[in-house]
Amino acid sequence: MARATTAYVCQECGASTAQWSGKCPGCSAWNTLVEEVTSKSGPDRTPTGGKVVALQTLDAEVPDAPRISSGLAELDRVIGGGLVPGSAILVGGDPGIGKSTLLLQAAAALANSGHTAIYFSGEEATAQVRLRAERLGIASAPVGLGAETGLAHILKTLSGKETAPDLVIIDSIQTLWSDQLESAPGTVSQVRACAQTLVRYAKRSGAAIVLVGHVTKDGQIAGPKVVEHMVDTVLYFEGDGAHQYRILRAVKNRFGPSDEIGVFEMRGDGLREVANPSELFLGERDNTSPGAAVFAGMEGTRPILVEIQALVAPSPLGTPRRAVVGWDSSRLAMVLAVLDTRCALQLGTHDVYLNVAGGLKITDPAADLAAAAALVSSFCGVALPAGNIYFGEVSLSGAIRPVGHMSGRLKEAEKLGFTAATVPAKLGEDTGGTGLQLDTIAHLSDLTARLAPPERA
Ligand code: TYD
Ligand code: MG
């Protein structure tokens, strides 16, 4: 007979130990070890009595998954063209970022187009949700509203309907509790069990289900990470308090691309979709002062132009300050080192500040050249040409390497009235059709030679 033993398994990384401790020996997270029953010894536990599965080929006809438009074009774009019936979506984000607002607006738009949408709020009373709906001007939309946190009651309500609703929103998964478990709402086991039951309901009934999950830093309640693997699509809603822009980013998507973003603006009357984010991010640009370069970036399949601002100033400190907002600080360190070593710019005694205007966070490596242009421009006190955009990856040798989607970047810049582009010398793909004047550079020193007066370079 198998001997049951207990092991303590980390809920973050899966490491298992025989003894409980406050800190996981695997990932050093605190309070993540949970007791689980395992059986180490005993007979072979291979299951018996299965049936033979009929294997299929890969090339059979598959109908496209039917999609229902959520009524918000930016949301549709991020999830790959609309809601897939029977799918589960997780929307994560910091508290107060606008998840409830976004989903209430989507539910209302869907309900107004003749579909059925149900919104379960576990955090706000129905009166509060109604008040919000009134403020958003969507109070007349036929959304089914419920304030409930008991999983059993929610399932009973949903399965009592003759036809399954098209969309069910659970706001939030961390407030739900299942009476099958003794732990408190918001714990890993509750969040996981409730999500599993709801995902199963979605698959069975054909309703698309959206789970809202707060991102938590203190670990008091389980974050959305514990349900990411169960759902079909994971979206994160980001933004910061200082800006009105909100970015909805797909990080996992079984039914579409996983690098698409949707851009919204939070206003007094709710979230407004931003169809042309470049215009927004370049909005209040002052293109006469040194240190600003326009970067033609790509977010998913969409080109987005943003301004990268740099300030390089002599430092009174022994170890000069390096501060960066919206870009990777190690990437900045790399570009600075290349400017220093390969282009002989003495940046080592200067404080460096780099900022991506508008609150966007850039991960595209093509931003290297634009950041370098902004840095050199600020260092030399020479403003960059106003109608010029920049993109290209900087390698450690200082060579400028080609990047993806070059024609898309150029097209977007042309559409917005830019006239010239500083781009990698080896243009990998066809960029012949562009109306922009192309200024190709092979090495970063070509750029510094153009901007820096000889005595400084
Ligand atoms: P909310 O959707 O409640 O955030 P979450 O569900 O992610 O916690 O949004 C809350 C914030 O949004 C709140 O600080 C107020 C702001 N807000 C507006 O600026 N305009 C609006 O129309 C609404 C409804 C909210
Ligand atoms: Mg909320």
Coordinates of C-alpha atoms and ligand atoms in Angstrom, one line a residue:
M1 CA 0.0 0.0 0.0
A2 CA 1.2 3.5 -0.7
R3 CA 2.4 5.3 2.3
A4 CA 0.9 8.8 2.5
T5 CA 3.4 11.4 3.4
T6 CA 3.1 15.1 3.5
A7 CA 5.2 17.5 1.6
Y8 CA 5.3 21.3 1.6
V9 CA 5.0 22.6 -1.9
C10 CA 5.7 26.2 -2.9
Q11 CA 2.6 27.8 -4.6
E12 CA 4.9 30.1 -6.7
C13 CA 7.6 27.9 -8.0
G14 CA 6.5 24.3 -7.2
A15 CA 9.6 23.4 -5.1
S16 CA 8.9 20.7 -2.5
T17 CA 10.4 20.3 0.9
A18 CA 9.7 17.9 3.8
Q19 CA 9.6 20.7 6.4
W20 CA 7.5 23.8 6.5
S21 CA 9.4 27.1 6.6
G22 CA 8.3 30.7 6.1
K23 CA 10.5 31.2 3.1
C24 CA 10.6 28.9 0.1
P25 CA 14.1 27.4 -0.4
G26 CA 13.5 27.4 -4.2
C27 CA 12.4 30.9 -5.0
S28 CA 12.8 32.7 -1.7
A29 CA 9.2 33.8 -1.7
W30 CA 7.5 34.2 1.7
N31 CA 4.5 32.3 3.0
T32 CA 4.1 30.2 -0.1
L33 CA 4.6 26.7 1.2
V34 CA 1.3 24.7 1.4
E35 CA 1.0 21.2 2.8
E36 CA 0.1 18.6 0.2
V37 CA -0.4 14.8 0.6
T38 CA 1.8 12.7 -1.6
S39 CA 2.7 9.0 -1.6
K40 CA 6.3 8.3 -2.3
S41 CA 6.5 4.5 -2.2
G42 CA 4.0 1.9 -3.2
P43 CA 2.9 -0.1 -6.2
D44 CA 3.0 1.2 -9.8
R45 CA 0.3 3.8 -10.1
T46 CA -0.1 3.8 -13.9
P47 CA -3.8 4.0 -14.6
T48 CA -5.5 1.0 -16.2
G49 CA -8.7 0.5 -18.2
G50 CA -8.4 3.3 -20.7
K51 CA -9.8 3.4 -24.2
V52 CA -8.0 3.8 -27.5
V53 CA -7.9 7.3 -28.9
A54 CA -8.6 7.7 -32.6
L55 CA -5.6 9.8 -33.9
Q56 CA -6.2 12.5 -36.5
T57 CA -4.1 14.3 -39.0
L58 CA -3.0 17.9 -38.8
D59 CA -4.4 19.0 -42.2
A60 CA -8.1 18.5 -41.7
E61 CA -10.5 21.4 -42.4
V62 CA -11.0 23.5 -39.4
P63 CA -13.7 26.1 -39.4
D64 CA -12.6 29.5 -38.1
A65 CA -13.6 30.1 -34.5
P66 CA -16.7 32.2 -34.5
R67 CA -16.2 35.5 -32.8
I68 CA -18.5 38.0 -31.1
S69 CA -17.4 41.6 -31.2
S70 CA -17.1 43.0 -27.7
G71 CA -18.2 46.4 -29.0
L72 CA -14.8 47.9 -28.2
A73 CA -12.6 47.8 -31.2
E74 CA -9.4 48.1 -29.1
L75 CA -10.4 45.2 -26.9
D76 CA -11.3 43.1 -30.0
R77 CA -7.9 43.8 -31.5
V78 CA -6.1 42.6 -28.4
I79 CA -8.0 39.4 -28.1
G80 CA -7.5 38.6 -31.7
G81 CA -10.8 39.8 -33.4
G82 CA -13.5 39.4 -30.8
L83 CA -14.7 37.1 -28.0
V84 CA -14.5 33.3 -28.8
P85 CA -17.5 31.5 -27.4
G86 CA -16.5 29.0 -24.6
S87 CA -13.2 30.8 -23.9
A88 CA -11.8 32.1 -20.7
I89 CA -10.0 35.5 -20.4
L90 CA -8.1 36.8 -17.4
V91 CA -7.8 40.6 -17.1
G92 CA -5.1 41.5 -14.6
G93 CA -4.0 44.9 -13.4
D94 CA -3.3 47.1 -10.4
P95 CA -6.3 48.1 -8.3
G96 CA -7.9 51.3 -9.6
I97 CA -6.4 51.1 -13.0
G98 CA -9.8 50.8 -14.7
K99 CA -10.6 47.1 -15.1
S100 CA -14.1 47.3 -13.9
T101 CA -14.8 50.4 -16.0
L102 CA -13.4 48.6 -19.1
L103 CA -15.4 45.5 -18.6
L104 CA -18.6 47.3 -17.7
Q105 CA -18.3 49.3 -20.9
A106 CA -17.7 46.1 -22.9
A107 CA -20.6 44.3 -21.3
A108 CA -22.9 47.3 -22.1
A109 CA -21.7 47.5 -25.7
L110 CA -22.2 43.8 -26.2
A111 CA -25.7 43.9 -24.6
N112 CA -26.7 46.8 -26.8
S113 CA -25.8 44.8 -29.9
G114 CA -28.3 42.1 -29.0
H115 CA -26.1 39.7 -27.1
T116 CA -26.5 38.7 -23.5
A117 CA -24.0 39.9 -20.9
I118 CA -23.9 39.2 -17.2
Y119 CA -21.7 41.1 -14.8
F120 CA -21.1 39.7 -11.3
S121 CA -19.6 42.2 -9.0
G122 CA -18.0 40.9 -5.8
E123 CA -16.4 44.1 -4.8
E124 CA -19.0 46.7 -5.3
A125 CA -22.7 46.8 -4.4
T126 CA -25.2 46.9 -7.2
A127 CA -25.9 50.5 -6.4
Q128 CA -22.3 51.4 -6.9
V129 CA -22.1 49.6 -10.2
R130 CA -25.3 51.4 -11.3
L131 CA -23.9 54.7 -10.3
R132 CA -20.8 54.0 -12.4
A133 CA -23.0 52.9 -15.3
E134 CA -24.9 56.2 -15.1
R135 CA -21.6 58.1 -15.1
L136 CA -20.5 56.2 -18.2
G137 CA -23.8 56.9 -19.9
I138 CA -24.6 53.2 -20.3
A139 CA -27.2 52.7 -17.6
S140 CA -29.9 51.7 -20.2
A141 CA -27.9 48.8 -21.6
P142 CA -29.6 45.4 -20.8
V143 CA -26.7 44.0 -18.8
G144 CA -27.6 41.4 -16.1
L145 CA -26.1 42.7 -12.9
G146 CA -25.5 40.6 -9.8
A147 CA -23.6 41.3 -6.6
E148 CA -22.4 37.9 -5.5
T149 CA -19.3 36.2 -4.3
G150 CA -20.5 32.6 -3.7
L151 CA -19.4 30.4 -6.5
A152 CA -22.3 28.0 -6.0
H153 CA -24.9 30.8 -6.3
I154 CA -23.2 32.1 -9.5
L155 CA -23.2 28.7 -11.1
K156 CA -26.8 28.1 -10.1
T157 CA -27.8 31.5 -11.6
L158 CA -25.9 30.8 -14.9
S159 CA -27.0 27.2 -15.4
G160 CA -30.6 28.2 -14.6
K161 CA -30.8 30.1 -17.9
E162 CA -32.3 28.4 -21.0
T163 CA -29.5 29.5 -23.2
A164 CA -26.0 30.3 -21.9
P165 CA -25.2 34.0 -21.9
D166 CA -22.6 35.2 -24.5
L167 CA -20.4 36.9 -21.9
V168 CA -20.0 36.5 -18.2
I169 CA -17.8 38.9 -16.2
I170 CA -16.5 38.0 -12.7
D171 CA -15.2 41.0 -10.9
S172 CA -13.0 39.8 -9.3
I173 CA -11.8 36.2 -9.0
Q174 CA -10.2 37.1 -5.7
T175 CA -13.5 37.8 -4.0
L176 CA -15.1 34.5 -5.0
W177 CA -15.4 31.6 -2.5
S178 CA -16.3 28.0 -3.0
D179 CA -17.9 26.2 0.0
Q180 CA -16.0 23.1 -1.0
L181 CA -12.8 24.6 0.5
E182 CA -12.2 25.9 4.0
S183 CA -9.6 28.5 3.2
A184 CA -10.6 32.1 2.9
P185 CA -11.5 33.9 -0.4
G186 CA -8.4 35.2 -2.1
T187 CA -6.1 32.4 -1.1
V188 CA -4.3 30.4 -3.7
S189 CA -6.5 27.3 -3.3
Q190 CA -9.8 29.3 -3.4
V191 CA -8.7 31.4 -6.4
R192 CA -7.5 28.3 -8.3
A193 CA -10.6 26.2 -7.5
C194 CA -13.1 28.9 -8.4
A195 CA -11.2 29.7 -11.7
Q196 CA -11.1 26.1 -12.6
T197 CA -14.9 25.6 -12.1
L198 CA -15.7 28.7 -14.1
V199 CA -13.3 27.8 -17.0
R200 CA -15.0 24.4 -17.0
Y201 CA -18.4 26.1 -17.1
A202 CA -17.3 28.2 -20.0
K203 CA -16.1 25.2 -22.1
R204 CA -19.3 23.3 -21.3
S205 CA -21.8 26.1 -22.0
G206 CA -20.1 28.1 -24.7
A207 CA -20.2 31.3 -22.8
A208 CA -17.1 33.5 -22.9
I209 CA -16.0 34.2 -19.4
V210 CA -13.8 37.1 -18.2
L211 CA -12.1 36.9 -14.8
V212 CA -10.8 40.0 -13.3
G213 CA -7.7 39.6 -11.1
H214 CA -5.9 42.2 -9.1
V215 CA -2.2 42.3 -9.1
T216 CA -1.0 42.3 -5.5
K217 CA 2.5 43.0 -4.3
D218 CA 2.3 42.0 -0.6
G219 CA 1.1 38.4 -1.3
Q220 CA -1.9 38.7 1.1
I221 CA -4.2 37.6 -1.7
A222 CA -3.2 35.3 -4.5
G223 CA -2.4 37.2 -7.7
P224 CA -3.6 36.4 -11.2
K225 CA -0.5 34.4 -11.9
V226 CA -2.1 31.3 -10.3
V227 CA -4.8 31.2 -12.9
E228 CA -2.8 32.2 -16.0
H229 CA -2.2 28.7 -17.1
M230 CA -5.9 27.7 -16.9
V231 CA -7.3 30.4 -19.1
D232 CA -7.1 30.9 -22.9
T233 CA -6.1 34.5 -22.9
V234 CA -4.3 36.7 -20.4
L235 CA -4.6 40.4 -20.7
Y236 CA -2.9 43.0 -18.5
F237 CA -4.3 46.5 -18.1
E238 CA -1.5 49.0 -17.4
G239 CA -0.9 52.6 -17.0
D240 CA 0.3 55.0 -14.3
G241 CA -1.4 57.5 -12.1
A242 CA 0.3 60.5 -13.7
H243 CA -1.1 59.7 -17.2
Q244 CA -4.6 59.2 -18.6
Y245 CA -3.5 56.6 -21.0
R246 CA -4.2 52.9 -20.3
I247 CA -2.6 50.1 -22.3
L248 CA -4.3 46.7 -22.6
R249 CA -1.7 44.2 -23.4
A250 CA -2.1 40.5 -24.4
V251 CA 0.5 38.3 -22.7
K252 CA -1.0 34.9 -23.7
N253 CA -3.5 34.2 -26.3
R254 CA -4.6 30.8 -27.6
F255 CA -6.8 32.5 -30.2
G256 CA -4.7 35.2 -31.6
P257 CA -1.4 37.1 -31.4
S258 CA 0.0 37.6 -28.0
D259 CA 1.9 40.9 -28.4
E260 CA -1.0 43.2 -29.5
I261 CA -1.9 46.3 -27.4
G262 CA -5.0 48.3 -27.2
V263 CA -4.8 52.0 -26.1
F264 CA -7.4 53.8 -24.1
E265 CA -7.7 57.1 -22.4
M266 CA -9.3 57.4 -19.0
R267 CA -11.7 60.3 -18.9
G268 CA -14.4 61.6 -16.6
D269 CA -17.0 59.7 -18.5
G270 CA -15.1 56.4 -18.8
L271 CA -12.5 54.9 -21.1
R272 CA -12.2 56.2 -24.6
E273 CA -10.6 54.2 -27.3
V274 CA -7.6 55.7 -28.9
A275 CA -7.6 54.7 -32.6
N276 CA -4.4 56.5 -33.4
P277 CA -2.0 56.3 -30.5
S278 CA 0.9 58.0 -32.3
E279 CA -1.0 61.3 -32.5
L280 CA -1.7 61.0 -28.8
F281 CA 1.9 60.2 -27.7
L282 CA 3.4 62.9 -29.9
G283 CA 0.6 65.4 -28.9
E284 CA 2.5 68.1 -27.1
R285 CA 5.8 67.8 -28.6
D286 CA 8.4 70.6 -28.4
N287 CA 10.7 69.7 -31.3
T288 CA 13.1 72.7 -31.0
S289 CA 15.0 71.7 -27.8
P290 CA 17.9 69.3 -27.7
G291 CA 17.5 65.8 -26.4
A292 CA 14.2 64.7 -28.0
A293 CA 14.1 62.0 -30.7
V294 CA 11.0 60.5 -32.3
F295 CA 11.1 56.7 -32.3
A296 CA 9.0 54.7 -34.7
G297 CA 8.2 51.6 -32.7
M298 CA 6.1 48.5 -33.1
E299 CA 3.6 47.2 -30.6
G300 CA 2.3 43.9 -32.0
T301 CA 1.3 44.6 -35.5
R302 CA 0.8 48.3 -35.0
P303 CA 3.4 50.9 -35.4
I304 CA 3.4 53.6 -32.7
L305 CA 5.5 56.7 -32.7
V306 CA 6.7 58.1 -29.4
E307 CA 9.1 60.7 -28.3
I308 CA 12.2 59.7 -26.4
Q309 CA 13.6 62.5 -24.2
A310 CA 17.1 62.6 -22.8
L311 CA 18.8 65.0 -20.5
V312 CA 22.6 64.7 -20.1
A313 CA 24.2 67.1 -17.6
P314 CA 27.6 67.3 -15.9
S315 CA 27.3 65.6 -12.5
P316 CA 28.5 66.9 -9.2
L317 CA 28.5 63.3 -7.9
G318 CA 31.3 60.8 -7.9
T319 CA 28.9 58.2 -9.2
P320 CA 26.7 60.0 -11.8
R321 CA 23.0 59.4 -11.7
R322 CA 21.2 57.3 -14.3
A323 CA 17.4 57.4 -14.3
V324 CA 15.1 55.9 -16.9
V325 CA 11.3 55.9 -17.2
G326 CA 9.6 53.7 -19.8
W327 CA 12.7 51.9 -21.0
D328 CA 15.0 49.1 -19.7
S329 CA 17.8 50.6 -17.6
S330 CA 20.3 47.9 -18.6
R331 CA 19.6 48.8 -22.3
L332 CA 20.4 52.4 -21.4
A333 CA 23.6 51.3 -19.7
M334 CA 24.6 49.4 -22.9
V335 CA 23.9 52.3 -25.2
L336 CA 25.9 54.7 -22.9
A337 CA 28.8 52.2 -22.9
V338 CA 28.8 52.0 -26.7
L339 CA 28.7 55.8 -27.0
D340 CA 31.6 56.0 -24.6
T341 CA 33.8 53.3 -26.0
R342 CA 33.0 53.2 -29.7
C343 CA 32.1 56.9 -30.3
A344 CA 34.5 58.5 -27.8
L345 CA 31.7 60.6 -26.1
Q346 CA 32.8 61.3 -22.5
L347 CA 29.5 60.5 -20.8
G348 CA 31.0 58.9 -17.7
T349 CA 31.0 62.2 -15.7
H350 CA 27.4 63.1 -16.6
D351 CA 24.1 62.5 -15.1
V352 CA 21.7 60.8 -17.6
Y353 CA 18.0 60.9 -17.5
L354 CA 15.9 59.2 -20.2
N355 CA 12.1 59.3 -20.5
V356 CA 9.6 57.9 -22.9
A357 CA 6.9 60.5 -23.2
G358 CA 3.3 59.7 -22.5
G359 CA 3.9 56.8 -20.1
L360 CA 4.4 54.1 -22.6
K361 CA 6.8 51.3 -21.8
I362 CA 9.0 50.3 -24.7
T363 CA 10.6 46.8 -25.1
D364 CA 11.3 47.0 -28.8
P365 CA 15.1 46.7 -29.3
A366 CA 14.8 49.1 -32.3
A367 CA 14.5 51.9 -29.7
D368 CA 18.3 51.9 -29.2
L369 CA 19.1 54.2 -32.1
A370 CA 16.4 56.7 -31.1
A371 CA 17.6 56.7 -27.5
A372 CA 21.2 57.2 -28.7
A373 CA 20.1 60.1 -30.9
A374 CA 18.3 61.7 -27.9
L375 CA 21.3 61.2 -25.7
V376 CA 23.8 62.6 -28.2
S377 CA 21.5 65.5 -29.0
S378 CA 21.3 66.5 -25.4
F379 CA 25.0 66.0 -24.7
C380 CA 25.9 68.2 -27.6
G381 CA 23.1 70.7 -27.1
V382 CA 22.0 70.4 -30.7
A383 CA 18.3 69.8 -31.5
L384 CA 17.5 67.0 -33.9
P385 CA 15.8 67.8 -37.2
A386 CA 12.1 68.2 -36.4
G387 CA 10.7 65.9 -39.1
N388 CA 13.0 63.1 -38.5
I389 CA 12.3 59.6 -37.0
Y390 CA 14.8 57.0 -35.7
F391 CA 14.8 53.3 -35.4
G392 CA 17.6 50.6 -35.3
E393 CA 19.2 48.2 -32.9
V394 CA 22.7 49.1 -31.6
S395 CA 25.1 46.2 -31.2
L396 CA 27.9 46.1 -28.8
S397 CA 30.4 47.0 -31.5
G398 CA 28.4 50.1 -32.3
A399 CA 27.0 48.7 -35.6
I400 CA 23.4 49.6 -36.4
R401 CA 21.5 46.4 -37.1
P402 CA 18.3 46.1 -39.1
V403 CA 15.0 45.5 -37.3
G404 CA 11.6 44.0 -38.2
H405 CA 8.6 45.7 -39.7
M406 CA 10.6 48.6 -41.3
S407 CA 8.2 49.4 -44.0
G408 CA 5.3 49.6 -41.4
R409 CA 7.3 52.0 -39.3
L410 CA 8.1 54.2 -42.3
K411 CA 4.5 54.2 -43.5
E412 CA 3.2 55.3 -40.1
A413 CA 5.8 58.1 -39.9
E414 CA 4.9 59.3 -43.4
K415 CA 1.2 59.3 -42.5
L416 CA 1.9 61.6 -39.6
G417 CA 3.8 64.1 -41.7
F418 CA 7.4 63.2 -41.0
T419 CA 9.8 63.7 -43.8
A420 CA 13.0 61.9 -43.0
A421 CA 14.1 58.7 -41.3
T422 CA 17.5 57.7 -39.8
V423 CA 17.6 53.9 -40.3
P424 CA 20.0 51.0 -40.4
A425 CA 22.2 50.8 -43.5
K426 CA 21.3 47.3 -44.2
L427 CA 17.6 47.6 -44.9
G428 CA 16.5 43.9 -44.8
E429 CA 13.1 44.2 -46.3
D430 CA 11.5 46.2 -49.1
T431 CA 11.3 49.9 -48.1
G432 CA 11.5 51.2 -51.7
G433 CA 8.0 52.8 -51.7
T434 CA 8.5 55.2 -48.9
G435 CA 8.2 58.9 -49.5
L436 CA 10.6 59.7 -46.6
Q437 CA 14.1 60.7 -47.2
L438 CA 16.2 57.8 -45.9
D439 CA 19.4 58.6 -44.0
T440 CA 21.1 55.2 -43.6
I441 CA 23.8 54.7 -41.0
A442 CA 26.0 51.7 -40.5
H443 CA 27.7 52.6 -37.2
L444 CA 26.7 54.7 -34.2
S445 CA 29.7 56.9 -34.8
D446 CA 28.1 58.1 -38.1
L447 CA 25.3 59.6 -36.0
T448 CA 27.6 61.2 -33.5
A449 CA 29.8 62.6 -36.2
R450 CA 26.8 64.4 -37.7
L451 CA 25.6 65.9 -34.3
A452 CA 28.7 66.4 -32.3
P453 CA 31.0 69.3 -33.1
P454 CA 34.5 67.9 -33.7
E455 CA 36.0 69.2 -30.5
R456 CA 33.5 67.4 -28.3
A457 CA 33.3 64.1 -30.1
Ligands
TYD1 P1 -11.9 51.0 -11.7 O1 -12.6 50.5 -13.0 O2 -12.8 50.9 -10.5 O3 -10.6 50.2 -11.4 P2 -10.3 48.7 -11.1 O4 -11.5 47.9 -11.3 O5 -9.2 48.3 -12.0 O6 -9.9 48.7 -9.6 O7 -11.4 52.5 -12.0 C1 -11.2 53.3 -10.9 C2 -10.5 54.6 -11.3 O8 -10.9 55.1 -12.6 C3 -10.9 55.6 -10.3 O9 -9.7 56.0 -9.7 C4 -11.6 56.6 -11.0 C5 -11.3 56.4 -12.4 N1 -12.5 56.7 -13.3 C6 -12.4 57.8 -14.1 O10 -11.5 58.6 -14.2 N2 -13.5 58.0 -15.0 C7 -14.6 57.2 -15.0 O11 -15.5 57.4 -15.7 C8 -14.6 56.1 -14.1 C9 -15.8 55.2 -14.0 C10 -13.5 55.9 -13.3
MG2 MG -12.8 47.0 -9.9

